[in-house]
Short mmCIF file of C-alpha atoms and ligand atoms in Angstrom, two decimals:
data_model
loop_
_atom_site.label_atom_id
_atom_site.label_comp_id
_atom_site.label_asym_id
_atom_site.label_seq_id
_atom_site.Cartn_x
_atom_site.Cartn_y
_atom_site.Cartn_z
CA UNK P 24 36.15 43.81 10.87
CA UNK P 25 38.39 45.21 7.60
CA UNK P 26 41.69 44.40 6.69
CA UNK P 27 44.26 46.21 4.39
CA UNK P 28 44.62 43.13 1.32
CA UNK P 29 47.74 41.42 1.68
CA UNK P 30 50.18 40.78 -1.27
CA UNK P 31 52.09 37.53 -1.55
CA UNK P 32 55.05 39.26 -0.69
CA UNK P 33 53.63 40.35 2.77
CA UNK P 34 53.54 36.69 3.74
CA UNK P 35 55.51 35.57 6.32
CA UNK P 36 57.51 32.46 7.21
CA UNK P 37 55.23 29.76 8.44
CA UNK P 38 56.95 29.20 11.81
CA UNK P 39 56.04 33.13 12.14
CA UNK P 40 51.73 33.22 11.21
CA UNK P 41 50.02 35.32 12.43
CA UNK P 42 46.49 34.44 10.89
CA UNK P 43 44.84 31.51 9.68
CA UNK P 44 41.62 30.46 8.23
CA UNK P 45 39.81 27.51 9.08
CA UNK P 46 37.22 25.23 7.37
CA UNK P 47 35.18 22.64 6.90
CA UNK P 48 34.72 20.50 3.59
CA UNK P 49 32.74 17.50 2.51
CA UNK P 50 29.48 15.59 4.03
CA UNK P 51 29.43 16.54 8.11
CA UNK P 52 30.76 14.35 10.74
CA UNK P 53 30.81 14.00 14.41
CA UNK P 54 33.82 16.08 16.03
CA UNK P 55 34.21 18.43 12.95
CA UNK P 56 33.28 21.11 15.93
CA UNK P 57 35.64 19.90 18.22
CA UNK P 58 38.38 20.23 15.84
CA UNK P 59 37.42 23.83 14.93
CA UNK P 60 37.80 24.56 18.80
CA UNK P 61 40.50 22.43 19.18
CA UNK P 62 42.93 24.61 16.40
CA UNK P 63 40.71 28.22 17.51
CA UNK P 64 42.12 27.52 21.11
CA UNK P 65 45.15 26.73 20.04
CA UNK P 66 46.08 29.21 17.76
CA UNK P 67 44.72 32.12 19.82
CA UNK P 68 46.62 30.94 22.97
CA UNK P 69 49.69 31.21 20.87
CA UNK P 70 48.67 34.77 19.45
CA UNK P 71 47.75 33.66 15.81
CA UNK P 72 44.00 35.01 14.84
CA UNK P 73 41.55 32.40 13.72
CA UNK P 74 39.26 33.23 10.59
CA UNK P 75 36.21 30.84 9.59
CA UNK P 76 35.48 29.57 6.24
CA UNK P 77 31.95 29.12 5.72
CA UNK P 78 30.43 25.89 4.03
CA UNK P 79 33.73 24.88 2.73
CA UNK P 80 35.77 26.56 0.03
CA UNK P 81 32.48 28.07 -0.52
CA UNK P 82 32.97 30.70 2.25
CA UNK P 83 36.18 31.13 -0.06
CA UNK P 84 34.64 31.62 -3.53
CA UNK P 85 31.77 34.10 -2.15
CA UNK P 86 33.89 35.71 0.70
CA UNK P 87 32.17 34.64 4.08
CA UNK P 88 34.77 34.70 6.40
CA UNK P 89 34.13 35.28 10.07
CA UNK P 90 36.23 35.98 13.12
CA UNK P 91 36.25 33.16 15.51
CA UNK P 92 37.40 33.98 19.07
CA UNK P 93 37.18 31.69 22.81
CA UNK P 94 33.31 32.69 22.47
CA UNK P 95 32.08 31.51 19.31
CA UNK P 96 33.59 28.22 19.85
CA UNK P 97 32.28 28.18 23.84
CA UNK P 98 30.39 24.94 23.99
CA UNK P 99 30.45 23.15 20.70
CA UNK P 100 33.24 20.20 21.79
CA UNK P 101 29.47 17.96 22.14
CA UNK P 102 27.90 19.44 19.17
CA UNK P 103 27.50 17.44 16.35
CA UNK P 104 27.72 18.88 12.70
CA UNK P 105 30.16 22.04 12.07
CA UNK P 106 29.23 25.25 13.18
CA UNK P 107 31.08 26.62 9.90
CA UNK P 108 28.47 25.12 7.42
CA UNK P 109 29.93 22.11 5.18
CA UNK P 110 29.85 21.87 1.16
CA UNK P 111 30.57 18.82 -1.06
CA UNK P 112 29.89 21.17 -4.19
CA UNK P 113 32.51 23.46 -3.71
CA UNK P 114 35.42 22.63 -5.66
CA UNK P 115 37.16 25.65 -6.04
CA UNK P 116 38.67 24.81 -9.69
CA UNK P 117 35.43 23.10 -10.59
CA UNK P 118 32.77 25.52 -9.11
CA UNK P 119 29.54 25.17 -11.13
CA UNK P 120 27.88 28.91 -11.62
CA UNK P 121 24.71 28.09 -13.13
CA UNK P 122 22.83 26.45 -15.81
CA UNK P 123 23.46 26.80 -19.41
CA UNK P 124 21.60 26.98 -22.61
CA UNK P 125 21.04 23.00 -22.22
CA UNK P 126 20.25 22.87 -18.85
CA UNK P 127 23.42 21.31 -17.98
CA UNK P 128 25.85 23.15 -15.30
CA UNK P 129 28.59 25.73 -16.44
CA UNK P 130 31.63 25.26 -14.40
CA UNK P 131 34.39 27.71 -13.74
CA UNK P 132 37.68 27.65 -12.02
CA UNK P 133 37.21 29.81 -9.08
CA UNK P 134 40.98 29.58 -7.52
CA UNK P 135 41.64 33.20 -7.89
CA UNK P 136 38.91 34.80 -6.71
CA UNK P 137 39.49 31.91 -3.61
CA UNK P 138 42.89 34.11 -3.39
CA UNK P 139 41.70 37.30 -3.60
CA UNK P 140 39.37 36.70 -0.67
CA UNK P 141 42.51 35.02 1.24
CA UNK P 142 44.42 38.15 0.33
CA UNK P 143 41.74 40.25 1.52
CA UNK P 144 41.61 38.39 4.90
CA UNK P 145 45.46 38.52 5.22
CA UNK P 146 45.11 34.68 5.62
CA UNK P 147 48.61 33.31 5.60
CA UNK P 148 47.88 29.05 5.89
CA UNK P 149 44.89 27.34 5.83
CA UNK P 150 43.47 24.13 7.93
CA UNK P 151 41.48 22.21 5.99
CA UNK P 152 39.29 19.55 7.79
CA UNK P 153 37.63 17.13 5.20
CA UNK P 154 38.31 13.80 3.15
CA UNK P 155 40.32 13.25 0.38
CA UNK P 156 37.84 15.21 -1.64
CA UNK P 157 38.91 18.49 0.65
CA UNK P 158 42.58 17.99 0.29
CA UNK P 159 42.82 17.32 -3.58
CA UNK P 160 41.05 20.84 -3.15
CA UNK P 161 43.73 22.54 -1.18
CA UNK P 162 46.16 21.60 -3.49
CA UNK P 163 45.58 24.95 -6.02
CA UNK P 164 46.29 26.91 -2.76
CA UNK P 165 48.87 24.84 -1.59
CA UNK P 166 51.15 25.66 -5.04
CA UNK P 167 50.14 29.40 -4.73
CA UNK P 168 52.19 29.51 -1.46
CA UNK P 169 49.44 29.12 0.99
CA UNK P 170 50.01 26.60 3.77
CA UNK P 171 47.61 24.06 3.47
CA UNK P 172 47.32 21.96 7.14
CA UNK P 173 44.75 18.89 6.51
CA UNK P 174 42.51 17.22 9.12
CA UNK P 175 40.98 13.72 7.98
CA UNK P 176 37.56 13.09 8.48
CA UNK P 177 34.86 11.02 7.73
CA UNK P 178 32.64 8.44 9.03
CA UNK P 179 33.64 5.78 6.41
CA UNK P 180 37.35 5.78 7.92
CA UNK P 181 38.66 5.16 4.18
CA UNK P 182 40.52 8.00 4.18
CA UNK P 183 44.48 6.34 2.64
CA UNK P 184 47.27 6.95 5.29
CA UNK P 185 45.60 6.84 8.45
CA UNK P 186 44.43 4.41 10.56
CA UNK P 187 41.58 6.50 12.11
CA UNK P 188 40.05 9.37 11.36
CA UNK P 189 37.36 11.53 13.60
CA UNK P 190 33.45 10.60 13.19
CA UNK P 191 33.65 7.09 12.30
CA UNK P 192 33.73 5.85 16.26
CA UNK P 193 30.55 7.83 16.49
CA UNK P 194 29.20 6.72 13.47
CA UNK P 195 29.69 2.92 14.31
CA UNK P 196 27.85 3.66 17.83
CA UNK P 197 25.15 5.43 16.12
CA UNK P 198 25.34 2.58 13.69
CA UNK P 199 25.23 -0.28 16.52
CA UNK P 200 22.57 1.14 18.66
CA UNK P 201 20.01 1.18 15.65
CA UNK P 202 21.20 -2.65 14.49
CA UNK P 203 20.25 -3.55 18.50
CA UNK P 204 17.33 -2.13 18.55
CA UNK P 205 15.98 -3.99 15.30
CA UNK P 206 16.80 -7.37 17.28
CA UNK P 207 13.14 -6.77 19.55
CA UNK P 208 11.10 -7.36 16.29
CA UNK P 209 13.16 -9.61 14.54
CA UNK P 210 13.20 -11.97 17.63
CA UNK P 211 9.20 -11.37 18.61
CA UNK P 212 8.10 -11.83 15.36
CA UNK P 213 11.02 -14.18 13.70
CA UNK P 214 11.89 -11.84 10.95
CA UNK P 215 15.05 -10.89 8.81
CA UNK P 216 15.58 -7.34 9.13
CA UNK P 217 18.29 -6.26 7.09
CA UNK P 218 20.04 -3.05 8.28
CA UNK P 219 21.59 -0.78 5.34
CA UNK P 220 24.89 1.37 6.66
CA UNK P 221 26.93 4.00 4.97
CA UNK P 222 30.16 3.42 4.12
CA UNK P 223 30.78 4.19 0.57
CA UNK P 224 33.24 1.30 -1.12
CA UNK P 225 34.72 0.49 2.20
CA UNK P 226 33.24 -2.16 4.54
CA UNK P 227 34.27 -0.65 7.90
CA UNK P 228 31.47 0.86 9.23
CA UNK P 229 29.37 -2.04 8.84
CA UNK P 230 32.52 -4.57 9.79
CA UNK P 231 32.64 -2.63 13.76
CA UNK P 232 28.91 -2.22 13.68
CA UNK P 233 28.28 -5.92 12.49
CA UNK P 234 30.63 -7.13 15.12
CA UNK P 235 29.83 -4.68 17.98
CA UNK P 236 25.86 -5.57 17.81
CA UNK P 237 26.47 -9.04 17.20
CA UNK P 238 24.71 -9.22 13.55
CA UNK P 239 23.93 -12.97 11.64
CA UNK P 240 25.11 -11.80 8.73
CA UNK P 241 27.81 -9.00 7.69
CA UNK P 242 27.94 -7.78 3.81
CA UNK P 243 30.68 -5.87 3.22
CA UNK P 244 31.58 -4.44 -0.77
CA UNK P 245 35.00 -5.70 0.13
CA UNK P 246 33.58 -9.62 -0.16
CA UNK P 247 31.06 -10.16 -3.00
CA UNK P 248 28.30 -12.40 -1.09
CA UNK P 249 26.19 -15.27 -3.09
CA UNK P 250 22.76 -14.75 -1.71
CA UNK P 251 22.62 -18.46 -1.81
CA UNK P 252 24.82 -18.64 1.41
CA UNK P 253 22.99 -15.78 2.90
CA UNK P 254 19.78 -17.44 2.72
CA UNK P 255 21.20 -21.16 4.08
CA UNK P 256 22.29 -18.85 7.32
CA UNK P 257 18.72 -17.39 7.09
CA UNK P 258 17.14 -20.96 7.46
CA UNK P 259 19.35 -22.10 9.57
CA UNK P 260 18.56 -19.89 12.68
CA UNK P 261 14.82 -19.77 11.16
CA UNK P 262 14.68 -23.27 12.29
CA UNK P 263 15.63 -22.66 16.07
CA UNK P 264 12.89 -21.87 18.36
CA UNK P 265 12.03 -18.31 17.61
CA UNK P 266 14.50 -18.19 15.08
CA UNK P 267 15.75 -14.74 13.43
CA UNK P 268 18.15 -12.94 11.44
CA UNK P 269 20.06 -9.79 11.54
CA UNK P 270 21.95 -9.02 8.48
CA UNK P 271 24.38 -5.35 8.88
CA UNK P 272 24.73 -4.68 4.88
CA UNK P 273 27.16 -1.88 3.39
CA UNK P 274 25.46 0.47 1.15
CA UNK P 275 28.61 -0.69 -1.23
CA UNK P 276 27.82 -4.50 -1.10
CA UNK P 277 27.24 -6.36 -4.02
CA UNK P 278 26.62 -10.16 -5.10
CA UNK P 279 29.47 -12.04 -6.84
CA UNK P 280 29.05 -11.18 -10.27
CA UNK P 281 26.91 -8.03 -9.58
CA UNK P 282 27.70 -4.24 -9.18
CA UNK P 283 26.14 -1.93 -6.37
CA UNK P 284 23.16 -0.30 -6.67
CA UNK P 285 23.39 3.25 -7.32
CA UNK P 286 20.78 5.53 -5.46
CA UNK P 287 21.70 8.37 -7.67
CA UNK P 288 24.06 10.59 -9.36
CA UNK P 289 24.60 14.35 -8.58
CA UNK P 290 26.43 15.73 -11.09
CA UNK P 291 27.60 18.92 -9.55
CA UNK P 292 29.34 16.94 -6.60
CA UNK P 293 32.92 16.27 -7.15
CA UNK P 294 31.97 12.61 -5.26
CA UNK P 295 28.85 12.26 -7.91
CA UNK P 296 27.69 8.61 -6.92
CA UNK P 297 25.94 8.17 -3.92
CA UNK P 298 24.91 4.44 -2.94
CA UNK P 299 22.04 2.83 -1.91
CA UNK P 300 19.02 0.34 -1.80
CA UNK P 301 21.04 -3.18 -1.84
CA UNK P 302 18.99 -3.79 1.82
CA UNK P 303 16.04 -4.04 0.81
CA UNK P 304 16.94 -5.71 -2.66
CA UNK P 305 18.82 -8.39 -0.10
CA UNK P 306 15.59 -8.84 2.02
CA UNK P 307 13.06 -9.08 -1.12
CA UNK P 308 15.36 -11.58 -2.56
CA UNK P 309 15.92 -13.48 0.86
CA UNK P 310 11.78 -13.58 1.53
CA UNK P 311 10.89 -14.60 -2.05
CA UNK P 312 14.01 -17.50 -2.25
CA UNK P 313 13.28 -18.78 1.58
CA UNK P 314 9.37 -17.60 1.99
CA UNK P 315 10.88 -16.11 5.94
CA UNK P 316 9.28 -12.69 6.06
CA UNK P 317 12.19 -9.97 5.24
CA UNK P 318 12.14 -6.49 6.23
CA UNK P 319 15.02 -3.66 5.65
CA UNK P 320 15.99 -0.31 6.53
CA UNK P 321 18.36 1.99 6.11
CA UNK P 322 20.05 4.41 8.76
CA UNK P 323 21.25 6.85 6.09
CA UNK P 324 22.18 10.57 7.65
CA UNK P 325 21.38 9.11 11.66
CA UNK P 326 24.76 7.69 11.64
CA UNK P 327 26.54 11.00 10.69
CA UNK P 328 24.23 12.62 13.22
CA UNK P 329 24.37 13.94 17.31
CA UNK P 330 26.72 14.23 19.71
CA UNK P 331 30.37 12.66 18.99
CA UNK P 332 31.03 10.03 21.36
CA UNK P 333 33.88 10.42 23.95
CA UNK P 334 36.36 8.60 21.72
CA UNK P 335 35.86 11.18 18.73
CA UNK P 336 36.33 14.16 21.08
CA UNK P 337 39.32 13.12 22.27
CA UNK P 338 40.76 11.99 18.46
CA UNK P 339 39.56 15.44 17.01
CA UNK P 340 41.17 17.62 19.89
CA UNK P 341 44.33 15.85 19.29
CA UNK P 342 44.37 16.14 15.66
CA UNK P 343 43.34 19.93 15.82
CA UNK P 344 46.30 20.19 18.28
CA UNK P 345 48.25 18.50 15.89
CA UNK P 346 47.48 20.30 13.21
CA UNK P 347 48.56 23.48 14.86
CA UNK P 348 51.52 22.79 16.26
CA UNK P 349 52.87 21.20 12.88
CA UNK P 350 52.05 24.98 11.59
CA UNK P 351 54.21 26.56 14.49
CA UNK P 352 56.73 24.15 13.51
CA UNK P 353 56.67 25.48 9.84
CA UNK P 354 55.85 21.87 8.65
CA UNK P 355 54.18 22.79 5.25
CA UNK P 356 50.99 20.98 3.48
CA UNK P 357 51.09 17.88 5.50
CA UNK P 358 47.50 15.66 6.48
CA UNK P 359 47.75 14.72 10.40
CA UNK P 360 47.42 11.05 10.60
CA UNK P 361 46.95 8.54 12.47
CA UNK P 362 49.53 5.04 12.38
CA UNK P 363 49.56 2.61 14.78
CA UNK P 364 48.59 4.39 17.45
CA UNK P 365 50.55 7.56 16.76
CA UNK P 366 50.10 10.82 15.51
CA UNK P 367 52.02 11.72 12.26
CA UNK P 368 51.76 13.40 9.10
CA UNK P 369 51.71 12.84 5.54
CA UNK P 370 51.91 15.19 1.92
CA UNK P 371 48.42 16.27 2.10
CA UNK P 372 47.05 15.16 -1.39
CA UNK P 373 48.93 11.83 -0.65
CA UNK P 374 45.23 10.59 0.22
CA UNK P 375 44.02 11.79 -3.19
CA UNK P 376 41.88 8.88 -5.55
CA UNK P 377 43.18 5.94 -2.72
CA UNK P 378 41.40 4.32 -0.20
CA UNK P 379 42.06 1.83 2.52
CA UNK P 380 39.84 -0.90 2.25
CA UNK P 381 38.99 -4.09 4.56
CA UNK P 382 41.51 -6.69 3.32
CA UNK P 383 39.34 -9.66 3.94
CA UNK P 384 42.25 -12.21 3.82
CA UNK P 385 44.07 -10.52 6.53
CA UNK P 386 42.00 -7.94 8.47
CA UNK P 387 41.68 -9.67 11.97
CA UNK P 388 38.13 -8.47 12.72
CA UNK P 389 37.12 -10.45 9.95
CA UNK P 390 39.07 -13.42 11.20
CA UNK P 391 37.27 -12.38 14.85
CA UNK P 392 33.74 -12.06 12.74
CA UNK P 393 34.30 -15.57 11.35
CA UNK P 394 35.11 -17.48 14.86
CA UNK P 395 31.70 -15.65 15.93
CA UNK P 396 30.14 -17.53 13.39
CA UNK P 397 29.73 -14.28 11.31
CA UNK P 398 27.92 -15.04 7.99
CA UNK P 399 29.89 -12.89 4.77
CA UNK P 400 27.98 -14.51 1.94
CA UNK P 401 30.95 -16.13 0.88
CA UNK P 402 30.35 -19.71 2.07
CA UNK P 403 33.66 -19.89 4.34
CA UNK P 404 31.48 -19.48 7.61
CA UNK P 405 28.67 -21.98 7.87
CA UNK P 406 26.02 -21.21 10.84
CA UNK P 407 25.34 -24.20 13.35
O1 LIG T 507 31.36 9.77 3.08
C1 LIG T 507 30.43 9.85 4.09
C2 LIG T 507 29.07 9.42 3.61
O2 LIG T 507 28.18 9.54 4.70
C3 LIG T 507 29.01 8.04 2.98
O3 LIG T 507 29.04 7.01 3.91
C4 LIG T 507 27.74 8.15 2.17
O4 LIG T 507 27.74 7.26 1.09
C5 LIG T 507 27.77 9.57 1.69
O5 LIG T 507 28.60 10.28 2.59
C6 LIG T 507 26.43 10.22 1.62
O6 LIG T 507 26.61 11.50 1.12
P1 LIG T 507 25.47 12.61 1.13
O7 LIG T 507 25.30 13.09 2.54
O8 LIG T 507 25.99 13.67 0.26
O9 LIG T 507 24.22 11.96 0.63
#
């Protein structure tokens, strides 16, 4: 397909689009597909073309855009991962080219030639489905005139503004169904197993997945733990007839006093720090201070992977319908949220640098946790 470039004095009044481009930024999630079908549908059943982005503002920078009609997204509302391609990398006023003389990567600002490509296209707003990372990244487009319509995902749900966001339902089942499973060898052979989940610096996906599969012990980065109290829980149910432990630890936990382990650092990635290994530095410690045979593992990528549950098919429809009707409405750069049970909207970049954390003082699935006798590490619950 070719199009005649468009000017920026060709574009039209939001309420009036008549073309749109769609992608998908940041690590994948469960119902990033369902949202692309979700706002395809939509648009093209209210005569506005639909034009796909691949791997993030990628697609943008190197000009692969494709046409998406009621065929190509026929039978993805189950699929996990994005049929667009995904890229954390691909920060369009950051975009690293190459290597230099010292081996370290050159980075240019690659906004116009994003523009020239959206001229090209005759794309006239933009729905951007990603975290915060992917709407800090709009915002260059955004002050160029382009409508900039945000969807929040991610499976760590820390996204500031909304309640929910897409892929972190599925996540915490994925999440859940690997922490029960671990319970057969930990109860035949009276082990610890300590089960490391994603999460980043918020707690959530371990908090649901703790709670949901019943877990001993839940570490969240949100509540330093003392190992000390960890292993007196440990002993405790190691003295009960076939006694055993199952601790649900965030990737972002640390010990009072400590700082998170760092897996590793990748430079070129706009979110450079990527977490990982306090599991099985929680089970070595917990075997060598109690002498109770420790094992860990962690989930990693499983949890972001397969088929979105019900839940996150029905939350990513909405918010691609959302997202789509605020454009007919002429609403301008907004992020659709999610508040207290209701759809609404929010400046886009207002989720920029913030996240919403578990507030352990207040958050009542902590308080829930607790009357379970839910071990934190923090010596307020004590195991019976
Ligand atoms: O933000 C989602 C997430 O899955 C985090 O929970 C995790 O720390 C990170 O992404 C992993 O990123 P990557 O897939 O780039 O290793």
């Amino acid at each position: 397909m070719t199009h005649e470039p468009m000017s920026a004095s060709d574009r039209v009044p939001m309420s009036g689009v008549r073309r749109i481009g769609v992608l998908t930024g940041g690590g994948d999630c469960p119902g990033l597909n369902a949202v692309i079908r979700a706002v395809t549908k939509d648009a093209l059943f209210h005569g506005i073309e639909v034009m796909g982005i691949e791997d993030g503002f990628a697609g943008l920078i190197e000009d692969r855009i494709v046409p998406l009609d009621r065929r190509t997204v026929g039978n993805i509302l189950t699929r996990g991962g994005t049929i667009l391609g995904s890229s954390n990398k691909a920060n369009p006023q950051h975009y690293a080219i190459g290597l230099g003389d010292d081996g370290k990567p050159v980075y240019r600002d690659m906004v116009e030639v994003c523009m020239t490509t959206i001229d090209l296209h005759r794309i006239e707003a933009l729905v951007v489905i990603g975290g915060d990372g992917t709407m800090s990244a709009a915002k260059p487009f955004a002050d160029r005139g382009i409508n900039c319509i945000g969807v929040p995902k991610t499976i760590d749900n820390d996204l500031w503004g909304t309640d929910l966001t897409f892929g972190f339902m599925t996540a915490v089942s994925n999440a859940t169904e690997a922490l029960d499973k671990v319970h057969t060898t930990a109860a035949s052979h009276h082990r610890t197993i300590v089960v490391e989940v994603m999460g980043r610096n918020a707690g959530w996906l371990a908090l649901h997945s703790g709670i949901a599969s019943g877990s001993d012990v839940i570490l969240l980065p949100e509540i330093p733990f003392e190992l000390d109290d960890v292993c007196h829980t440990v002993e405790t149910r190691a003295q009960r007839k076939f006694g055993f432990t199952i601790i649900c630890c965030s990737e972002g936990a640390k010990p009072k006093g400590g700082k998170q382990i760092v897996d590793r650092v990748i430079e070129t990635s706009p979110d450079p720090v990527r977490l990982g290994g306090v599991g099985k530095w929680v089970a070595n410690e917990i075997e060598s201070r109690t002498g109770i045979e420790s094992r860990s593992v962690v989930l990693g990528h499983v949890q972001r992977g397969g088929v979105p549950v019900a839940a996150d098919r029905v939350l990513a429809t909405r918010f691609g319908h959302a997202a789509m009707e605020m454009l007919r409405m002429g609403k301008t750069n907004r992020l659709v949220v999610m508040q207290e049970g209701n759809l609404s909207d929010v400046e886009i970049t207002s989720a920029a640098d913030k996240q919403r954390l578990v507030q352990p003082d207040t958050d009542p699935l902590v308080e829930a946790a607790r009357s379970v006798y839910t071990c934190f590490g923090d010596g307020l619950t004590k195991v019976v």
